[in-house]
Each structure stands twice: as structure tokens, then as C-alpha cells.
Amino acid sequence: MTDIPVITIDGPSGSGKGTLAKVIADTLGWHLLDSGALYRIVGAMSVRRGIQLEDEAAVAELAASLPISFADDRVTVSGLDLTDEIRTEDAGENASKVAHLPAVRAAVLDLQRSFRKAPGLVADGRDMGTVVFTQAALKIFLDASAEVRAERRYKQLKNKGLSVSLRGLLEQIQERDARDRGRAIAPLKPAEDAIVLDSTNMTIEMVVEQVLSHAQNLGLWQPE
Ligand code: DC
């Protein structure tokens, strides 16, 4: 199992890591783990079950027992489709709150590692390279300025026809960053052996090209 290669892609919300991870997984034909979705599901299911997000023991117990399934771009828990519900701003807030509880992080550790299947795994999150897959073959940390991340999110939401304030989004991003980077357990930071890329002035295509070139140099991928 440990010889199955892993590429980790960590970074803050809006850095483009989700898109990057999907493109890399598709290009290599590897499995994909969106670990943020797991925390989003734990947050959403806690709210649905009336569990207080500060109740560490209760949230961790729930996290350890959820039959989560990812298939055909949908996320379900016992047949309940949560794909759209977990993508709202509120769901992101709730995910960030449950993610800073150590018992919750411990509860989802095995689940995350179970995604490591042949021929390989691309894992996207905050602590994929520092905690969950410390032996990964390639570790990427994708950053971008908070302003650019807020603008990207603003455009996405506008395109969906939602009315949002850019300043409000920026404040929300800065607040969430502070919580994710400042927490005692598994804070958002690059692994010592990670390659740090700053996508502030880069298109996603440029970032993909750089990551593929690293994968090729490591013998993880060959262009057709
Ligand atoms: O990547 P995302 O926006 O879907 O993540 C949602 C929240 O979950 C985010 O605030 C941080 C947290 N998270 C985490 O703590 N560790 C991970 N590996 C992935 C996400």
C-alpha cells in the first residue's frame, strides 16, 4: 500500500488547488481525495443532526461513523446527496470550525488514507503533505494573495447569479485563513519538502504545466 504514489496539493481556499488537483488526477488517471469536502460533510451533518459545532466529542463520534461516498462527481451520505449543500459559504465556515477540533481530525485520518489506491492518489487539502501523507512522492503548496482569492470567489458567485460583496468575501477569507493557519493542530503551512507555488499572477494552465513538469521529472508521469 505504501508503494502507491501520492501527490499532495495543499493551500488556502481560492488558491485554485481544487481545480489543479482534479486536472492532475484526470491527466495521470489517478484517484482524487478532496479532503475539504470531508470536513464540509462533517459540518453539514452536525448541523442537520442538531449537534453543536463546539461539541468536540459528539462531532468526532459523528465523523467516525459517516458512510460517505464519492461517485460521479456527487457526494452522498447514506444516499443523502450533499453535493450542493456543502458548497455554500456557510458550509465552508462550519467546515473550518469542526476542522480545528483535534478529535475530529483524528476521526477522519483513516478515512483519508483509505483513498490511497492504485495507480495513485492526488490529495487536496491543508495538511495532506504535513500530516496525512507525509511520504508523498510530490508535495505542492499552492498559495495566492487574499485579494486575488476573494476576487476569484466573487466572480464565481456572480456567475451563479448570487449577489455578494467583495469586501465581505475578503473579510471572510482573511478570517478563515487566520483560523486555518493559526490553529494548534495541523495548521495550514507548507511541508518542509513542499514545492511552493504562488498562483496570484498565474493562470491555472500555467500552474498545471509546472506541476506536470515536476511529476515528469520524478518519473510519476509521461506525456503521451
Ligand atoms: O478546501 P475547503 O475550502 O473545501 O475546506 C473547507 C475547510 O476545511 C477549510 O476551512 C479548512 C478545512 N480543511 C482542513 O482543515 N484540512 C483539510 N485537509 C482540508 C480542509
PDB file of C-alpha atoms and ligand atoms in Angstrom:
ATOM      1  CA  MET A   1       0.000   0.000   0.000  1.00  0.00           C
ATOM      2  CA  THR A   2       2.809   2.424   0.876  1.00  0.00           C
ATOM      3  CA  ASP A   3       4.326   1.994  -2.587  1.00  0.00           C
ATOM      4  CA  ILE A   4       1.255   3.553  -4.172  1.00  0.00           C
ATOM      5  CA  PRO A   5       2.361   7.077  -5.142  1.00  0.00           C
ATOM      6  CA  VAL A   6       0.671  10.173  -3.756  1.00  0.00           C
ATOM      7  CA  ILE A   7       0.778  13.805  -4.881  1.00  0.00           C
ATOM      8  CA  THR A   8      -0.379  16.244  -2.211  1.00  0.00           C
ATOM      9  CA  ILE A   9      -1.758  19.676  -3.041  1.00  0.00           C
ATOM     10  CA  ASP A  10      -2.256  21.925  -0.025  1.00  0.00           C
ATOM     11  CA  GLY A  11      -3.148  25.581   0.211  1.00  0.00           C
ATOM     12  CA  PRO A  12      -5.772  28.105   1.301  1.00  0.00           C
ATOM     13  CA  SER A  13      -9.322  28.362  -0.122  1.00  0.00           C
ATOM     14  CA  GLY A  14      -9.432  30.023  -3.508  1.00  0.00           C
ATOM     15  CA  SER A  15      -5.803  29.309  -4.407  1.00  0.00           C
ATOM     16  CA  GLY A  16      -7.072  27.058  -7.222  1.00  0.00           C
ATOM     17  CA  LYS A  17      -5.897  23.829  -5.590  1.00  0.00           C
ATOM     18  CA  GLY A  18      -9.227  22.041  -6.099  1.00  0.00           C
ATOM     19  CA  THR A  19      -9.168  22.675  -9.847  1.00  0.00           C
ATOM     20  CA  LEU A  20      -5.467  21.849 -10.015  1.00  0.00           C
ATOM     21  CA  ALA A  21      -5.931  18.573  -8.120  1.00  0.00           C
ATOM     22  CA  LYS A  22      -8.752  17.490 -10.439  1.00  0.00           C
ATOM     23  CA  VAL A  23      -6.803  18.259 -13.619  1.00  0.00           C
ATOM     24  CA  ILE A  24      -3.697  16.463 -12.314  1.00  0.00           C
ATOM     25  CA  ALA A  25      -5.718  13.416 -11.208  1.00  0.00           C
ATOM     26  CA  ASP A  26      -7.516  13.272 -14.596  1.00  0.00           C
ATOM     27  CA  THR A  27      -4.264  13.677 -16.540  1.00  0.00           C
ATOM     28  CA  LEU A  28      -2.451  10.948 -14.604  1.00  0.00           C
ATOM     29  CA  GLY A  29      -5.548   8.723 -14.342  1.00  0.00           C
ATOM     30  CA  TRP A  30      -5.178   8.679 -10.538  1.00  0.00           C
ATOM     31  CA  HIS A  31      -7.754   8.790  -7.734  1.00  0.00           C
ATOM     32  CA  LEU A  32      -8.703  12.116  -6.149  1.00  0.00           C
ATOM     33  CA  LEU A  33      -9.278  12.978  -2.496  1.00  0.00           C
ATOM     34  CA  ASP A  34     -10.974  16.322  -1.778  1.00  0.00           C
ATOM     35  CA  SER A  35     -10.333  16.325   1.971  1.00  0.00           C
ATOM     36  CA  GLY A  36     -12.063  19.693   2.451  1.00  0.00           C
ATOM     37  CA  ALA A  37     -15.290  18.010   1.324  1.00  0.00           C
ATOM     38  CA  LEU A  38     -14.965  15.574   4.250  1.00  0.00           C
ATOM     39  CA  TYR A  39     -14.829  18.435   6.774  1.00  0.00           C
ATOM     40  CA  ARG A  40     -17.672  20.163   4.937  1.00  0.00           C
ATOM     41  CA  ILE A  41     -19.769  16.977   5.227  1.00  0.00           C
ATOM     42  CA  VAL A  42     -18.981  16.603   8.934  1.00  0.00           C
ATOM     43  CA  GLY A  43     -20.055  20.235   9.488  1.00  0.00           C
ATOM     44  CA  ALA A  44     -23.240  19.863   7.429  1.00  0.00           C
ATOM     45  CA  MET A  45     -24.255  16.577   9.055  1.00  0.00           C
ATOM     46  CA  SER A  46     -23.597  18.007  12.554  1.00  0.00           C
ATOM     47  CA  VAL A  47     -25.953  20.896  11.782  1.00  0.00           C
ATOM     48  CA  ARG A  48     -28.575  18.513  10.356  1.00  0.00           C
ATOM     49  CA  ARG A  49     -28.375  16.314  13.468  1.00  0.00           C
ATOM     50  CA  GLY A  50     -28.537  19.299  15.841  1.00  0.00           C
ATOM     51  CA  ILE A  51     -25.021  18.734  17.215  1.00  0.00           C
ATOM     52  CA  GLN A  52     -23.252  21.882  18.462  1.00  0.00           C
ATOM     53  CA  LEU A  53     -20.144  22.522  16.354  1.00  0.00           C
ATOM     54  CA  GLU A  54     -18.128  23.134  19.548  1.00  0.00           C
ATOM     55  CA  ASP A  55     -19.072  19.726  20.994  1.00  0.00           C
ATOM     56  CA  GLU A  56     -15.812  18.009  20.094  1.00  0.00           C
ATOM     57  CA  ALA A  57     -16.687  14.500  21.318  1.00  0.00           C
ATOM     58  CA  ALA A  58     -20.091  14.441  19.610  1.00  0.00           C
ATOM     59  CA  VAL A  59     -18.799  15.844  16.296  1.00  0.00           C
ATOM     60  CA  ALA A  60     -15.862  13.373  16.324  1.00  0.00           C
ATOM     61  CA  GLU A  61     -18.193  10.451  17.005  1.00  0.00           C
ATOM     62  CA  LEU A  62     -20.363  11.514  14.079  1.00  0.00           C
ATOM     63  CA  ALA A  63     -17.279  11.970  11.843  1.00  0.00           C
ATOM     64  CA  ALA A  64     -16.095   8.433  12.585  1.00  0.00           C
ATOM     65  CA  SER A  65     -19.446   6.896  11.694  1.00  0.00           C
ATOM     66  CA  LEU A  66     -20.452   8.632   8.451  1.00  0.00           C
ATOM     67  CA  PRO A  67     -20.819   6.356   5.398  1.00  0.00           C
ATOM     68  CA  ILE A  68     -19.518   8.925   2.890  1.00  0.00           C
ATOM     69  CA  SER A  69     -19.447   8.050  -0.785  1.00  0.00           C
ATOM     70  CA  PHE A  70     -17.936   9.972  -3.719  1.00  0.00           C
ATOM     71  CA  ALA A  71     -19.163   8.832  -7.140  1.00  0.00           C
ATOM     72  CA  ASP A  72     -19.875  10.518 -10.487  1.00  0.00           C
ATOM     73  CA  ASP A  73     -18.991  13.974  -9.086  1.00  0.00           C
ATOM     74  CA  ARG A  74     -21.664  13.589  -6.351  1.00  0.00           C
ATOM     75  CA  VAL A  75     -21.107  13.302  -2.603  1.00  0.00           C
ATOM     76  CA  THR A  76     -23.624  11.289  -0.612  1.00  0.00           C
ATOM     77  CA  VAL A  77     -24.061  10.106   2.967  1.00  0.00           C
ATOM     78  CA  SER A  78     -26.324   7.037   3.221  1.00  0.00           C
ATOM     79  CA  GLY A  79     -27.942   8.028  -0.061  1.00  0.00           C
ATOM     80  CA  LEU A  80     -28.470  11.666   1.001  1.00  0.00           C
ATOM     81  CA  ASP A  81     -26.984  13.904  -1.720  1.00  0.00           C
ATOM     82  CA  LEU A  82     -24.996  16.748  -0.106  1.00  0.00           C
ATOM     83  CA  THR A  83     -23.088  17.883  -3.229  1.00  0.00           C
ATOM     84  CA  ASP A  84     -24.637  21.359  -3.438  1.00  0.00           C
ATOM     85  CA  GLU A  85     -25.307  21.887   0.268  1.00  0.00           C
ATOM     86  CA  ILE A  86     -21.615  21.582   1.204  1.00  0.00           C
ATOM     87  CA  ARG A  87     -20.501  24.232  -1.336  1.00  0.00           C
ATOM     88  CA  THR A  88     -22.164  27.250   0.316  1.00  0.00           C
ATOM     89  CA  GLU A  89     -20.198  29.897   2.260  1.00  0.00           C
ATOM     90  CA  ASP A  90     -21.938  28.775   5.469  1.00  0.00           C
ATOM     91  CA  ALA A  91     -20.836  25.189   4.881  1.00  0.00           C
ATOM     92  CA  GLY A  92     -17.250  26.434   4.452  1.00  0.00           C
ATOM     93  CA  GLU A  93     -17.473  28.292   7.767  1.00  0.00           C
ATOM     94  CA  ASN A  94     -18.873  25.236   9.546  1.00  0.00           C
ATOM     95  CA  ALA A  95     -16.169  23.032   7.999  1.00  0.00           C
ATOM     96  CA  SER A  96     -13.452  25.370   9.260  1.00  0.00           C
ATOM     97  CA  LYS A  97     -14.965  25.252  12.764  1.00  0.00           C
ATOM     98  CA  VAL A  98     -15.118  21.450  13.013  1.00  0.00           C
ATOM     99  CA  ALA A  99     -11.699  21.122  11.320  1.00  0.00           C
ATOM    100  CA  HIS A 100      -9.901  22.787  14.201  1.00  0.00           C
ATOM    101  CA  LEU A 101     -11.078  20.115  16.688  1.00  0.00           C
ATOM    102  CA  PRO A 102      -8.248  17.558  17.211  1.00  0.00           C
ATOM    103  CA  ALA A 103     -10.613  14.608  17.832  1.00  0.00           C
ATOM    104  CA  VAL A 104     -12.417  15.325  14.559  1.00  0.00           C
ATOM    105  CA  ARG A 105      -9.131  15.419  12.622  1.00  0.00           C
ATOM    106  CA  ALA A 106      -8.120  12.104  14.218  1.00  0.00           C
ATOM    107  CA  ALA A 107     -11.502  10.600  13.321  1.00  0.00           C
ATOM    108  CA  VAL A 108     -11.100  11.342   9.584  1.00  0.00           C
ATOM    109  CA  LEU A 109      -7.441  10.280   9.328  1.00  0.00           C
ATOM    110  CA  ASP A 110      -8.016   6.615   8.403  1.00  0.00           C
ATOM    111  CA  LEU A 111     -10.817   7.542   6.049  1.00  0.00           C
ATOM    112  CA  GLN A 112      -8.487   9.921   4.182  1.00  0.00           C
ATOM    113  CA  ARG A 113      -5.713   7.313   3.957  1.00  0.00           C
ATOM    114  CA  SER A 114      -8.174   4.748   2.591  1.00  0.00           C
ATOM    115  CA  PHE A 115      -8.327   6.789  -0.640  1.00  0.00           C
ATOM    116  CA  ARG A 116      -4.760   5.712  -1.442  1.00  0.00           C
ATOM    117  CA  LYS A 117      -5.399   3.155  -4.169  1.00  0.00           C
ATOM    118  CA  ALA A 118      -3.515   2.061  -7.302  1.00  0.00           C
ATOM    119  CA  PRO A 119      -2.380   3.510  -9.598  1.00  0.00           C
ATOM    120  CA  GLY A 120      -2.023   6.629  -7.401  1.00  0.00           C
ATOM    121  CA  LEU A 121      -3.732   9.394  -5.452  1.00  0.00           C
ATOM    122  CA  VAL A 122      -3.882  13.163  -5.744  1.00  0.00           C
ATOM    123  CA  ALA A 123      -4.920  14.534  -2.342  1.00  0.00           C
ATOM    124  CA  ASP A 124      -6.034  18.120  -1.894  1.00  0.00           C
ATOM    125  CA  GLY A 125      -6.424  19.942   1.427  1.00  0.00           C
ATOM    126  CA  ARG A 126      -4.499  21.782   4.123  1.00  0.00           C
ATOM    127  CA  ASP A 127      -2.409  19.083   5.835  1.00  0.00           C
ATOM    128  CA  MET A 128      -2.101  16.402   3.156  1.00  0.00           C
ATOM    129  CA  GLY A 129       1.691  16.851   2.942  1.00  0.00           C
ATOM    130  CA  THR A 130       2.349  17.697   6.606  1.00  0.00           C
ATOM    131  CA  VAL A 131       0.196  15.078   8.390  1.00  0.00           C
ATOM    132  CA  VAL A 132      -1.868  12.677   6.301  1.00  0.00           C
ATOM    133  CA  PHE A 133       0.567  11.621   3.534  1.00  0.00           C
ATOM    134  CA  THR A 134       3.976  12.620   4.884  1.00  0.00           C
ATOM    135  CA  GLN A 135       5.743  10.200   2.494  1.00  0.00           C
ATOM    136  CA  ALA A 136       4.110  11.646  -0.648  1.00  0.00           C
ATOM    137  CA  ALA A 137       6.228  11.498  -3.815  1.00  0.00           C
ATOM    138  CA  LEU A 138       5.437  15.114  -4.703  1.00  0.00           C
ATOM    139  CA  LYS A 139       4.139  17.843  -2.396  1.00  0.00           C
ATOM    140  CA  ILE A 140       2.755  21.107  -3.747  1.00  0.00           C
ATOM    141  CA  PHE A 141       1.701  24.115  -1.658  1.00  0.00           C
ATOM    142  CA  LEU A 142      -0.408  26.449  -3.759  1.00  0.00           C
ATOM    143  CA  ASP A 143      -0.809  29.970  -2.412  1.00  0.00           C
ATOM    144  CA  ALA A 144      -2.301  33.249  -3.723  1.00  0.00           C
ATOM    145  CA  SER A 145      -2.934  36.655  -2.187  1.00  0.00           C
ATOM    146  CA  ALA A 146      -6.165  37.006  -0.175  1.00  0.00           C
ATOM    147  CA  GLU A 147      -7.301  39.802  -2.539  1.00  0.00           C
ATOM    148  CA  VAL A 148      -6.977  37.638  -5.655  1.00  0.00           C
ATOM    149  CA  ARG A 149      -8.691  34.712  -3.917  1.00  0.00           C
ATOM    150  CA  ALA A 150     -11.600  36.962  -2.886  1.00  0.00           C
ATOM    151  CA  GLU A 151     -11.907  38.269  -6.461  1.00  0.00           C
ATOM    152  CA  ARG A 152     -11.969  34.730  -7.897  1.00  0.00           C
ATOM    153  CA  ARG A 153     -14.692  33.714  -5.445  1.00  0.00           C
ATOM    154  CA  TYR A 154     -16.620  36.918  -6.204  1.00  0.00           C
ATOM    155  CA  LYS A 155     -16.608  36.131  -9.934  1.00  0.00           C
ATOM    156  CA  GLN A 156     -17.686  32.515  -9.321  1.00  0.00           C
ATOM    157  CA  LEU A 157     -20.637  33.580  -7.161  1.00  0.00           C
ATOM    158  CA  LYS A 158     -21.617  36.386  -9.573  1.00  0.00           C
ATOM    159  CA  ASN A 159     -21.632  33.891 -12.430  1.00  0.00           C
ATOM    160  CA  LYS A 160     -24.026  31.788 -10.398  1.00  0.00           C
ATOM    161  CA  GLY A 161     -26.305  34.858 -10.215  1.00  0.00           C
ATOM    162  CA  LEU A 162     -25.684  35.439  -6.485  1.00  0.00           C
ATOM    163  CA  SER A 163     -25.276  38.960  -5.147  1.00  0.00           C
ATOM    164  CA  VAL A 164     -22.276  39.206  -2.831  1.00  0.00           C
ATOM    165  CA  SER A 165     -19.940  41.902  -1.543  1.00  0.00           C
ATOM    166  CA  LEU A 166     -16.267  41.701  -2.493  1.00  0.00           C
ATOM    167  CA  ARG A 167     -15.247  43.348   0.766  1.00  0.00           C
ATOM    168  CA  GLY A 168     -17.376  40.856   2.754  1.00  0.00           C
ATOM    169  CA  LEU A 169     -15.765  37.929   0.916  1.00  0.00           C
ATOM    170  CA  LEU A 170     -12.275  39.298   1.560  1.00  0.00           C
ATOM    171  CA  GLU A 171     -13.019  39.644   5.279  1.00  0.00           C
ATOM    172  CA  GLN A 172     -14.421  36.105   5.376  1.00  0.00           C
ATOM    173  CA  ILE A 173     -11.335  34.720   3.595  1.00  0.00           C
ATOM    174  CA  GLN A 174      -8.970  36.563   5.938  1.00  0.00           C
ATOM    175  CA  GLU A 175     -10.879  35.324   8.979  1.00  0.00           C
ATOM    176  CA  ARG A 176     -10.886  31.713   7.756  1.00  0.00           C
ATOM    177  CA  ASP A 177      -7.186  31.917   6.832  1.00  0.00           C
ATOM    178  CA  ALA A 178      -6.335  33.139  10.319  1.00  0.00           C
ATOM    179  CA  ARG A 179      -8.268  30.232  11.840  1.00  0.00           C
ATOM    180  CA  ASP A 180      -6.744  27.625   9.462  1.00  0.00           C
ATOM    181  CA  ARG A 181      -3.171  28.949   9.724  1.00  0.00           C
ATOM    182  CA  GLY A 182      -3.283  29.727  13.448  1.00  0.00           C
ATOM    183  CA  ARG A 183      -4.783  26.526  14.862  1.00  0.00           C
ATOM    184  CA  ALA A 184      -2.627  24.397  17.125  1.00  0.00           C
ATOM    185  CA  ILE A 185      -3.198  21.115  15.303  1.00  0.00           C
ATOM    186  CA  ALA A 186      -2.327  20.594  11.628  1.00  0.00           C
ATOM    187  CA  PRO A 187      -2.177  24.311  10.780  1.00  0.00           C
ATOM    188  CA  LEU A 188      -2.161  25.353   7.137  1.00  0.00           C
ATOM    189  CA  LYS A 189       1.521  25.622   6.209  1.00  0.00           C
ATOM    190  CA  PRO A 190       3.822  24.156   3.561  1.00  0.00           C
ATOM    191  CA  ALA A 191       5.583  20.878   4.397  1.00  0.00           C
ATOM    192  CA  GLU A 192       9.352  21.320   4.639  1.00  0.00           C
ATOM    193  CA  ASP A 193       9.784  19.343   1.429  1.00  0.00           C
ATOM    194  CA  ALA A 194       6.900  21.016  -0.439  1.00  0.00           C
ATOM    195  CA  ILE A 195       7.256  23.000  -3.638  1.00  0.00           C
ATOM    196  CA  VAL A 196       5.562  26.348  -3.007  1.00  0.00           C
ATOM    197  CA  LEU A 197       3.784  27.906  -5.998  1.00  0.00           C
ATOM    198  CA  ASP A 198       2.126  31.321  -5.859  1.00  0.00           C
ATOM    199  CA  SER A 199      -0.796  31.489  -8.279  1.00  0.00           C
ATOM    200  CA  THR A 200      -1.532  35.211  -7.689  1.00  0.00           C
ATOM    201  CA  ASN A 201      -0.256  36.121 -11.168  1.00  0.00           C
ATOM    202  CA  MET A 202      -0.595  32.704 -12.825  1.00  0.00           C
ATOM    203  CA  THR A 203      -3.393  31.090 -14.797  1.00  0.00           C
ATOM    204  CA  ILE A 204      -4.475  27.588 -13.838  1.00  0.00           C
ATOM    205  CA  GLU A 205      -2.919  26.316 -17.086  1.00  0.00           C
ATOM    206  CA  MET A 206       0.470  27.697 -16.040  1.00  0.00           C
ATOM    207  CA  VAL A 207       0.196  26.050 -12.622  1.00  0.00           C
ATOM    208  CA  VAL A 208      -0.836  22.704 -14.167  1.00  0.00           C
ATOM    209  CA  GLU A 209       2.125  22.843 -16.534  1.00  0.00           C
ATOM    210  CA  GLN A 210       4.569  23.380 -13.659  1.00  0.00           C
ATOM    211  CA  VAL A 211       3.126  20.553 -11.556  1.00  0.00           C
ATOM    212  CA  LEU A 212       3.128  18.140 -14.516  1.00  0.00           C
ATOM    213  CA  SER A 213       6.726  19.017 -15.195  1.00  0.00           C
ATOM    214  CA  HIS A 214       7.648  18.158 -11.574  1.00  0.00           C
ATOM    215  CA  ALA A 215       5.665  14.892 -11.863  1.00  0.00           C
ATOM    216  CA  GLN A 216       7.512  14.048 -15.063  1.00  0.00           C
ATOM    217  CA  ASN A 217      10.930  14.776 -13.533  1.00  0.00           C
ATOM    218  CA  LEU A 218      10.075  12.404 -10.677  1.00  0.00           C
ATOM    219  CA  GLY A 219       9.032   9.666 -13.116  1.00  0.00           C
ATOM    220  CA  LEU A 220       5.395   9.795 -11.973  1.00  0.00           C
ATOM    221  CA  TRP A 221       4.063  10.717 -15.397  1.00  0.00           C
ATOM    222  CA  GLN A 222       4.994  10.646 -19.078  1.00  0.00           C
ATOM    223  CA  PRO A 223       3.314  12.892 -21.681  1.00  0.00           C
ATOM    224  CA  GLU A 224       1.643  10.854 -24.452  1.00  0.00           C
TER     225      GLU A 224
HETATM  226  O1   DC B   1     -10.764  23.216   0.926  1.00  0.00           O
HETATM  227  P1   DC B   1     -12.121  23.594   1.516  1.00  0.00           P
HETATM  228  O2   DC B   1     -12.415  25.072   1.401  1.00  0.00           O
HETATM  229  O3   DC B   1     -13.237  22.757   0.973  1.00  0.00           O
HETATM  230  O4   DC B   1     -12.010  23.260   3.087  1.00  0.00           O
HETATM  231  C1   DC B   1     -13.042  23.558   3.984  1.00  0.00           C
HETATM  232  C2   DC B   1     -12.478  23.754   5.386  1.00  0.00           C
HETATM  233  O5   DC B   1     -11.948  22.517   5.881  1.00  0.00           O
HETATM  234  C3   DC B   1     -11.348  24.782   5.481  1.00  0.00           C
HETATM  235  O6   DC B   1     -11.740  25.915   6.230  1.00  0.00           O
HETATM  236  C4   DC B   1     -10.230  24.106   6.195  1.00  0.00           C
HETATM  237  C5   DC B   1     -10.692  22.719   6.483  1.00  0.00           C
HETATM  238  N1   DC B   1      -9.750  21.701   5.986  1.00  0.00           N
HETATM  239  C6   DC B   1      -8.764  21.269   6.849  1.00  0.00           C
HETATM  240  O7   DC B   1      -8.680  21.765   7.958  1.00  0.00           O
HETATM  241  N2   DC B   1      -7.919  20.268   6.459  1.00  0.00           N
HETATM  242  C7   DC B   1      -8.007  19.744   5.234  1.00  0.00           C
HETATM  243  N3   DC B   1      -7.163  18.778   4.882  1.00  0.00           N
HETATM  244  C8   DC B   1      -8.988  20.205   4.319  1.00  0.00           C
HETATM  245  C9   DC B   1      -9.844  21.205   4.727  1.00  0.00           C
END
